[in-house]
Amino acid sequence: MHVRNRSLALALAAGFALSLGVGVRAPAGAEEPGVTPTEILLGGLHPYSGPASAYAAIGKGALAYFAYVNDKGGVHGRKINYKDLDDAYSPPQAIQLTKQLVEQDHVFAMFDTLGTPSCSAIRPYLNDNGVPQLFVATGASTFGADYAKYPWTIGWQPDYRSEARVYAHYLLKEDANPKIAVLMQNDDYGEDYLAGLKEGLGPKADSFIVKTATYEVTDASVSSQIASLKASGADTFFIFATPKFSIQAMVITAQQSWHPRTFLNSVSASQTIMNLTAKAGGVEATKGIITTVYVKDPSSSDWDNDAGMKLYKEILAKYAPGSDATNGFFLYGMGVAYTMVDALEHAGKNPTRKTLMNAATHLYEKDNPFTLPGVLVHTTAKDHFPIDQQQLGRYDGAHFVRFGGLIEGRGR
Amino acid sequence: MKDTSFGRYLGVALVVAIVALLPRFIPSYAAFELTYVGAYAIGILGLTILTGTSGQISLGHGAFFAIGGYTVAVLGQKLGVPYWLSLPLAALLSGIIGLGLGLVALRLEGIYLALATFALAVSTPSTLKHFRGLTGGSQGLVIAPLEAPAPLHGVLTSEQWLYYVTWLLAGALFGLTAFALSGRLGRALRALRDNEVAAVSFGIDPQLHKTLAFGWSAAYAGVAGAIVAIATAFVSPDTYTVALSLSLVTGAVLGGIDLLWGALIGGAIVEFLPLVVQKVNPAAPSVVYGVALVLFMIFLPGGIGRAIRSTFTSLRLRGTQHARS
Amino acid sequence: MHDFAQQIVSGLATGSIFASMALALVLIYRSMGVVNFAQGEIAMFTTYIAWQLAQQGMPLWLAFPLTIVIAFAGAVALERIVVRPVEGAPQLTVVILTLGLLITFNGLAGWIWGYAVKTFPSPFPTTPLHLGSAAFSSQDLGIIAVSLASLGAISLFFAKTKVGLAMRAAALYPESSRTLGVRVGWMLALGWGLAAAVGTLSGLMIAPVVLLDPNMMQGILVYAFAAAVLGGIESPVGAVVGGLLLGVGLNLIGAYVPFIGTDLQLTTAFAIIVVILLFRPAGLFGRRSMQRV
């Protein structure tokens, strides 16, 4: 017994002494990571499994667009290889996969990572290591706003706050003293929208907003929340909810005979959603609803003859056959992939992470085929919000009729 | 008897050597992933104590992960408490709350306990979001990453340092558990699990022991949650969904619920099975995962650990048979 | 105060959603003594089958009964093939098995039909009805009516039919039943089939209100558990009453108790489960059972 214990202890000690001689980091390669003469390697994270997996369509849209660009020769003669992994919307998965992508696969940059939790979890690591985190797929304003602390990170879509500010400014023009009720998802999505609404409403925001009700994604129905909101006597209703609950909200509001002026967040305002709402609750439930638009809606017949929409449908049919072309997430994915290709082109024939980041922060992209006509994808070193413009649209029972022209400056 | 002790010491020495030497041969991010394996193994060790030895089913241990993770995060962010202090505090807090839950669990039998802990797991994210003043709400909290201490700069990366801290902790906890369960405590818990009525008539106090098992396992889960939070350098309510609790239990069972070292296998399963499953079927990884669970329960309900042990036992039996003839 | 009336009415409507799922849970528990964690996902999956049939043009009066038959047959097969091997196994094994089924069906539905939300055709008209100032839809009434009808049918089945009695016997006293010629194994399969049928019915009624997506049952499952525990996990009447009480209770708490608000509904459900199991484990309508030492 005694002898064995001693040899065990010796083994332990030896093992530890040996391991202390372990080397530090792998030596840096001479070439830029992720760039070879024939290929550029990008890394991505999307929830392909779990409750958020509807958003995986964004990654698939981007993959299809890159396949299209590769078939046309790629960028500066290099094909884009987009390694898009499933992080199941979980921050621990996200950080581990990111380290793997950066340290094992040596990706050139991370692109279109999705979801506020995952993007927040990996942002410090990527910035510490000088890896570009480009065009994150989330509307949380921190990804554009905190560029001083995180210069390697940049967003793409108009953030939730700016969208809510646009609604607020428009509302105040119509009604100087609105009584506002808000239904919001109980997470950063809803919170960001509410914050933007208050910013846009100005100093009297808290007196205008008479009632706020939250819901969880695990709730069966928002009928209780709607009842409370209606009872507050509000004449204006903001729905900051994901598609399923937005449909419920619109249907139940009509059912409870409440007819406020209603604003619906853009994520849930596709033609498909409005059609579903009309099916479930009657077309009256959809009339007059206001939202903002910055990309083209593939489920709307408005764009049937549009060249960009036709391109989208062709690419999707060829490179992601069997996909439902009316799903706007695919189109979003293509839109942001277009900007990625734009940035790669401007990063030069011998791109480095620095030149790529420089390109991403000096975008002046006028002809993205997937955004609204006239929308400019524009960034500077101090403006990490690429898309600053959006337009209001009002639903007339058949489709959203855009009005008021493009609103500039993210609603400020 | 003598042979098995030697075999056991050899096994332990082998594992220690592998764990100690591995970072020399694998890249830093792989050590990072193995850190998570170690953390999950610690958490699952807690479940082994609770479910394997003491026979109480918990589908809600993710909640203690959350307590551990948020304790470290909040103490670090709001009060500047360093990790070497906040980690034991996280264990303590989880343990105390676990004791409380254990008192409740006393009155719940088998399937009812599973049900109640399932509900706990599902409700954890909303509870975390509700106290947003403390927890930062759904935005989560970014916390300082763990750096290797100054004398080791250049010798170890911070990921390797965390790896060693985690596995040292795991080793210590495994050793402690093995020691504690080999004596009266272990016998008492197992007796209560197998036949509570008989155990009580022998003078074993069920309330004390079962509550203790709950608190003890919760403390381990708190440690595990704290390590995961430190490794990720971020906590958010979405990290602690019911999926976490369920994967802990399934990892524990697949590893072998009544074997201590089954928790090591369980930790590896929790960490790597989703990745493996993604490769098998990227379109529907959860289908593969679910089917795998069902098949395991039908064919290998004792888990991989038990399968390995019975293989060794039958090999040894065959060996002694040969030796005799 | 018309908000109060609306909260009650909405609460009854939501509660009937919980009640219909709770009925299925109670059925499984009565016939097998296990809680089937996969109950909600199986119901969701069969509801998708109905959706698919309706999409192909089948009229609802045919699609719904057909789906229920498919669900019944499928669940019986599932029990015989997948659950039978673990019939005598420790509870933990069975729990993990049903968890595996939960994960499988959820993933399968997502894989086949995708995660985008869909509306579900309702056999009832969508025009709102009014009770004073409180509004609800005929779908809500339909859910309550169907739940009550199922409850009645199930109670009759267990109390008056030979098969029903045999099922109860098989669950409570498997050995003695065997000696009396009851095919215990098939009784268990039947229990699963019935539970799946009731669960499917629940899904078909719920989906027009809650909208169809692979995760639609996950929140509802916990509330259904709470309802079943509240009413008494062995009591079908308890499941329905528990569901309605829970629905109304959660609504009222959410609307009038600002400290809890709508954030903590799941936590409240958890608290209810714990409190009931601690102080009155048989629930409102269950029978107290004692363990003799």
PDB file of N, CA and C in Angstrom, chain B residues 22-80:
ATOM      1  N   LEU B  22      -1.957  16.045 -21.776  1.00  0.00           N
ATOM      2  CA  LEU B  22      -2.689  16.316 -23.018  1.00  0.00           C
ATOM      3  C   LEU B  22      -2.448  17.707 -23.612  1.00  0.00           C
ATOM      4  N   PRO B  23      -2.481  18.772 -22.804  1.00  0.00           N
ATOM      5  CA  PRO B  23      -2.338  20.098 -23.410  1.00  0.00           C
ATOM      6  C   PRO B  23      -1.038  20.278 -24.179  1.00  0.00           C
ATOM      7  N   ARG B  24      -0.071  19.433 -23.910  1.00  0.00           N
ATOM      8  CA  ARG B  24       1.179  19.535 -24.650  1.00  0.00           C
ATOM      9  C   ARG B  24       0.984  19.173 -26.104  1.00  0.00           C
ATOM     10  N   PHE B  25       0.024  18.295 -26.334  1.00  0.00           N
ATOM     11  CA  PHE B  25      -0.120  17.742 -27.675  1.00  0.00           C
ATOM     12  C   PHE B  25      -1.314  18.272 -28.443  1.00  0.00           C
ATOM     13  N   ILE B  26      -2.187  18.949 -27.750  1.00  0.00           N
ATOM     14  CA  ILE B  26      -3.371  19.432 -28.461  1.00  0.00           C
ATOM     15  C   ILE B  26      -3.372  20.955 -28.475  1.00  0.00           C
ATOM     16  N   PRO B  27      -4.041  21.529 -29.479  1.00  0.00           N
ATOM     17  CA  PRO B  27      -4.073  22.988 -29.554  1.00  0.00           C
ATOM     18  C   PRO B  27      -4.857  23.596 -28.397  1.00  0.00           C
ATOM     19  N   SER B  28      -4.648  24.885 -28.204  1.00  0.00           N
ATOM     20  CA  SER B  28      -5.228  25.567 -27.049  1.00  0.00           C
ATOM     21  C   SER B  28      -6.746  25.507 -27.037  1.00  0.00           C
ATOM     22  N   TYR B  29      -7.369  25.650 -28.208  1.00  0.00           N
ATOM     23  CA  TYR B  29      -8.831  25.673 -28.203  1.00  0.00           C
ATOM     24  C   TYR B  29      -9.383  24.284 -27.860  1.00  0.00           C
ATOM     25  N   ALA B  30      -8.616  23.241 -28.131  1.00  0.00           N
ATOM     26  CA  ALA B  30      -9.078  21.896 -27.771  1.00  0.00           C
ATOM     27  C   ALA B  30      -9.029  21.734 -26.261  1.00  0.00           C
ATOM     28  N   ALA B  31      -7.972  22.302 -25.649  1.00  0.00           N
ATOM     29  CA  ALA B  31      -7.926  22.291 -24.186  1.00  0.00           C
ATOM     30  C   ALA B  31      -9.126  23.051 -23.637  1.00  0.00           C
ATOM     31  N   PHE B  32      -9.493  24.110 -24.338  1.00  0.00           N
ATOM     32  CA  PHE B  32     -10.656  24.899 -23.948  1.00  0.00           C
ATOM     33  C   PHE B  32     -11.910  24.039 -23.944  1.00  0.00           C
ATOM     34  N   GLU B  33     -12.080  23.229 -24.983  1.00  0.00           N
ATOM     35  CA  GLU B  33     -13.249  22.360 -25.033  1.00  0.00           C
ATOM     36  C   GLU B  33     -13.192  21.305 -23.937  1.00  0.00           C
ATOM     37  N   LEU B  34     -11.987  20.805 -23.652  1.00  0.00           N
ATOM     38  CA  LEU B  34     -11.865  19.796 -22.589  1.00  0.00           C
ATOM     39  C   LEU B  34     -12.139  20.407 -21.214  1.00  0.00           C
ATOM     40  N   THR B  35     -11.945  21.708 -21.100  1.00  0.00           N
ATOM     41  CA  THR B  35     -12.315  22.375 -19.853  1.00  0.00           C
ATOM     42  C   THR B  35     -13.807  22.218 -19.620  1.00  0.00           C
ATOM     43  N   TYR B  36     -14.585  22.412 -20.686  1.00  0.00           N
ATOM     44  CA  TYR B  36     -16.027  22.232 -20.558  1.00  0.00           C
ATOM     45  C   TYR B  36     -16.349  20.796 -20.178  1.00  0.00           C
ATOM     46  N   VAL B  37     -15.610  19.833 -20.758  1.00  0.00           N
ATOM     47  CA  VAL B  37     -15.827  18.432 -20.396  1.00  0.00           C
ATOM     48  C   VAL B  37     -15.639  18.255 -18.891  1.00  0.00           C
ATOM     49  N   GLY B  38     -14.563  18.838 -18.381  1.00  0.00           N
ATOM     50  CA  GLY B  38     -14.303  18.733 -16.950  1.00  0.00           C
ATOM     51  C   GLY B  38     -15.415  19.363 -16.129  1.00  0.00           C
ATOM     52  N   ALA B  39     -15.869  20.532 -16.566  1.00  0.00           N
ATOM     53  CA  ALA B  39     -16.942  21.204 -15.829  1.00  0.00           C
ATOM     54  C   ALA B  39     -18.202  20.358 -15.827  1.00  0.00           C
ATOM     55  N   TYR B  40     -18.590  19.878 -16.995  1.00  0.00           N
ATOM     56  CA  TYR B  40     -19.797  19.053 -17.063  1.00  0.00           C
ATOM     57  C   TYR B  40     -19.620  17.783 -16.242  1.00  0.00           C
ATOM     58  N   ALA B  41     -18.400  17.237 -16.243  1.00  0.00           N
ATOM     59  CA  ALA B  41     -18.164  16.018 -15.459  1.00  0.00           C
ATOM     60  C   ALA B  41     -18.402  16.283 -13.978  1.00  0.00           C
ATOM     61  N   ILE B  42     -17.962  17.451 -13.513  1.00  0.00           N
ATOM     62  CA  ILE B  42     -18.201  17.799 -12.109  1.00  0.00           C
ATOM     63  C   ILE B  42     -19.697  17.889 -11.841  1.00  0.00           C
ATOM     64  N   GLY B  43     -20.408  18.556 -12.749  1.00  0.00           N
ATOM     65  CA  GLY B  43     -21.855  18.673 -12.571  1.00  0.00           C
ATOM     66  C   GLY B  43     -22.529  17.321 -12.574  1.00  0.00           C
ATOM     67  N   ILE B  44     -22.102  16.467 -13.489  1.00  0.00           N
ATOM     68  CA  ILE B  44     -22.727  15.153 -13.590  1.00  0.00           C
ATOM     69  C   ILE B  44     -22.339  14.287 -12.398  1.00  0.00           C
ATOM     70  N   LEU B  45     -21.153  14.505 -11.846  1.00  0.00           N
ATOM     71  CA  LEU B  45     -20.775  13.787 -10.630  1.00  0.00           C
ATOM     72  C   LEU B  45     -21.807  14.065  -9.551  1.00  0.00           C
ATOM     73  N   GLY B  46     -22.239  15.328  -9.489  1.00  0.00           N
ATOM     74  CA  GLY B  46     -23.290  15.657  -8.542  1.00  0.00           C
ATOM     75  C   GLY B  46     -24.542  14.828  -8.797  1.00  0.00           C
ATOM     76  N   LEU B  47     -24.906  14.688 -10.059  1.00  0.00           N
ATOM     77  CA  LEU B  47     -26.093  13.893 -10.374  1.00  0.00           C
ATOM     78  C   LEU B  47     -25.879  12.424 -10.037  1.00  0.00           C
ATOM     79  N   THR B  48     -24.652  11.970 -10.197  1.00  0.00           N
ATOM     80  CA  THR B  48     -24.365  10.578  -9.848  1.00  0.00           C
ATOM     81  C   THR B  48     -24.609  10.352  -8.362  1.00  0.00           C
ATOM     82  N   ILE B  49     -24.189  11.337  -7.554  1.00  0.00           N
ATOM     83  CA  ILE B  49     -24.445  11.218  -6.123  1.00  0.00           C
ATOM     84  C   ILE B  49     -25.940  11.211  -5.861  1.00  0.00           C
ATOM     85  N   LEU B  50     -26.636  12.144  -6.502  1.00  0.00           N
ATOM     86  CA  LEU B  50     -28.045  12.335  -6.193  1.00  0.00           C
ATOM     87  C   LEU B  50     -28.909  11.210  -6.731  1.00  0.00           C
ATOM     88  N   THR B  51     -28.716  10.901  -8.009  1.00  0.00           N
ATOM     89  CA  THR B  51     -29.602   9.941  -8.644  1.00  0.00           C
ATOM     90  C   THR B  51     -29.065   8.527  -8.552  1.00  0.00           C
ATOM     91  N   GLY B  52     -27.778   8.389  -8.798  1.00  0.00           N
ATOM     92  CA  GLY B  52     -27.204   7.046  -8.775  1.00  0.00           C
ATOM     93  C   GLY B  52     -27.135   6.483  -7.368  1.00  0.00           C
ATOM     94  N   THR B  53     -26.560   7.233  -6.473  1.00  0.00           N
ATOM     95  CA  THR B  53     -26.347   6.692  -5.136  1.00  0.00           C
ATOM     96  C   THR B  53     -27.568   6.878  -4.258  1.00  0.00           C
ATOM     97  N   SER B  54     -28.206   8.045  -4.346  1.00  0.00           N
ATOM     98  CA  SER B  54     -29.299   8.282  -3.414  1.00  0.00           C
ATOM     99  C   SER B  54     -30.669   8.089  -4.053  1.00  0.00           C
ATOM    100  N   GLY B  55     -30.701   7.871  -5.362  1.00  0.00           N
ATOM    101  CA  GLY B  55     -31.942   7.465  -6.002  1.00  0.00           C
ATOM    102  C   GLY B  55     -32.970   8.555  -6.222  1.00  0.00           C
ATOM    103  N   GLN B  56     -32.570   9.817  -6.227  1.00  0.00           N
ATOM    104  CA  GLN B  56     -33.557  10.874  -6.458  1.00  0.00           C
ATOM    105  C   GLN B  56     -33.329  11.467  -7.849  1.00  0.00           C
ATOM    106  N   ILE B  57     -34.392  11.512  -8.642  1.00  0.00           N
ATOM    107  CA  ILE B  57     -34.266  11.986 -10.022  1.00  0.00           C
ATOM    108  C   ILE B  57     -34.390  13.497 -10.060  1.00  0.00           C
ATOM    109  N   SER B  58     -33.384  14.153 -10.654  1.00  0.00           N
ATOM    110  CA  SER B  58     -33.534  15.596 -10.836  1.00  0.00           C
ATOM    111  C   SER B  58     -33.379  15.941 -12.301  1.00  0.00           C
ATOM    112  N   LEU B  59     -34.404  16.560 -12.874  1.00  0.00           N
ATOM    113  CA  LEU B  59     -34.296  17.039 -14.247  1.00  0.00           C
ATOM    114  C   LEU B  59     -34.027  18.536 -14.254  1.00  0.00           C
ATOM    115  N   GLY B  60     -33.640  19.076 -13.102  1.00  0.00           N
ATOM    116  CA  GLY B  60     -33.521  20.527 -13.022  1.00  0.00           C
ATOM    117  C   GLY B  60     -32.171  21.037 -12.569  1.00  0.00           C
ATOM    118  N   HIS B  61     -31.126  20.252 -12.736  1.00  0.00           N
ATOM    119  CA  HIS B  61     -29.838  20.707 -12.203  1.00  0.00           C
ATOM    120  C   HIS B  61     -29.260  21.882 -12.973  1.00  0.00           C
ATOM    121  N   GLY B  62     -29.797  22.163 -14.139  1.00  0.00           N
ATOM    122  CA  GLY B  62     -29.378  23.367 -14.857  1.00  0.00           C
ATOM    123  C   GLY B  62     -29.609  24.609 -14.010  1.00  0.00           C
ATOM    124  N   ALA B  63     -30.602  24.559 -13.139  1.00  0.00           N
ATOM    125  CA  ALA B  63     -30.880  25.724 -12.286  1.00  0.00           C
ATOM    126  C   ALA B  63     -29.686  26.006 -11.373  1.00  0.00           C
ATOM    127  N   PHE B  64     -29.023  24.967 -10.884  1.00  0.00           N
ATOM    128  CA  PHE B  64     -27.861  25.185 -10.017  1.00  0.00           C
ATOM    129  C   PHE B  64     -26.655  25.652 -10.810  1.00  0.00           C
ATOM    130  N   PHE B  65     -26.577  25.204 -12.068  1.00  0.00           N
ATOM    131  CA  PHE B  65     -25.564  25.764 -12.964  1.00  0.00           C
ATOM    132  C   PHE B  65     -25.767  27.270 -13.054  1.00  0.00           C
ATOM    133  N   ALA B  66     -27.036  27.652 -13.193  1.00  0.00           N
ATOM    134  CA  ALA B  66     -27.337  29.081 -13.322  1.00  0.00           C
ATOM    135  C   ALA B  66     -26.935  29.823 -12.063  1.00  0.00           C
ATOM    136  N   ILE B  67     -27.244  29.249 -10.909  1.00  0.00           N
ATOM    137  CA  ILE B  67     -26.882  29.921  -9.655  1.00  0.00           C
ATOM    138  C   ILE B  67     -25.374  30.079  -9.575  1.00  0.00           C
ATOM    139  N   GLY B  68     -24.656  29.022  -9.902  1.00  0.00           N
ATOM    140  CA  GLY B  68     -23.195  29.083  -9.860  1.00  0.00           C
ATOM    141  C   GLY B  68     -22.658  30.126 -10.825  1.00  0.00           C
ATOM    142  N   GLY B  69     -23.159  30.078 -12.060  1.00  0.00           N
ATOM    143  CA  GLY B  69     -22.667  30.999 -13.081  1.00  0.00           C
ATOM    144  C   GLY B  69     -22.963  32.441 -12.742  1.00  0.00           C
ATOM    145  N   TYR B  70     -24.194  32.711 -12.341  1.00  0.00           N
ATOM    146  CA  TYR B  70     -24.556  34.099 -12.052  1.00  0.00           C
ATOM    147  C   TYR B  70     -23.877  34.617 -10.787  1.00  0.00           C
ATOM    148  N   THR B  71     -23.643  33.739  -9.799  1.00  0.00           N
ATOM    149  CA  THR B  71     -22.934  34.185  -8.594  1.00  0.00           C
ATOM    150  C   THR B  71     -21.561  34.724  -8.965  1.00  0.00           C
ATOM    151  N   VAL B  72     -20.854  33.920  -9.742  1.00  0.00           N
ATOM    152  CA  VAL B  72     -19.514  34.339 -10.157  1.00  0.00           C
ATOM    153  C   VAL B  72     -19.582  35.618 -10.991  1.00  0.00           C
ATOM    154  N   ALA B  73     -20.585  35.679 -11.882  1.00  0.00           N
ATOM    155  CA  ALA B  73     -20.687  36.839 -12.774  1.00  0.00           C
ATOM    156  C   ALA B  73     -21.042  38.099 -12.006  1.00  0.00           C
ATOM    157  N   VAL B  74     -22.073  38.010 -11.164  1.00  0.00           N
ATOM    158  CA  VAL B  74     -22.529  39.204 -10.452  1.00  0.00           C
ATOM    159  C   VAL B  74     -21.481  39.667  -9.455  1.00  0.00           C
ATOM    160  N   LEU B  75     -20.909  38.734  -8.703  1.00  0.00           N
ATOM    161  CA  LEU B  75     -19.877  39.122  -7.730  1.00  0.00           C
ATOM    162  C   LEU B  75     -18.686  39.743  -8.438  1.00  0.00           C
ATOM    163  N   GLY B  76     -18.357  39.191  -9.598  1.00  0.00           N
ATOM    164  CA  GLY B  76     -17.215  39.717 -10.329  1.00  0.00           C
ATOM    165  C   GLY B  76     -17.499  41.091 -10.914  1.00  0.00           C
ATOM    166  N   GLN B  77     -18.664  41.200 -11.587  1.00  0.00           N
ATOM    167  CA  GLN B  77     -18.966  42.450 -12.275  1.00  0.00           C
ATOM    168  C   GLN B  77     -19.334  43.576 -11.331  1.00  0.00           C
ATOM    169  N   LYS B  78     -20.149  43.251 -10.309  1.00  0.00           N
ATOM    170  CA  LYS B  78     -20.665  44.340  -9.497  1.00  0.00           C
ATOM    171  C   LYS B  78     -19.791  44.625  -8.280  1.00  0.00           C
ATOM    172  N   LEU B  79     -19.094  43.612  -7.791  1.00  0.00           N
ATOM    173  CA  LEU B  79     -18.325  43.827  -6.575  1.00  0.00           C
ATOM    174  C   LEU B  79     -16.845  43.565  -6.758  1.00  0.00           C
ATOM    175  N   GLY B  80     -16.466  43.213  -7.967  1.00  0.00           N
ATOM    176  CA  GLY B  80     -15.046  43.004  -8.224  1.00  0.00           C
ATOM    177  C   GLY B  80     -14.427  41.835  -7.495  1.00  0.00           C
TER     178      GLY B  80
END
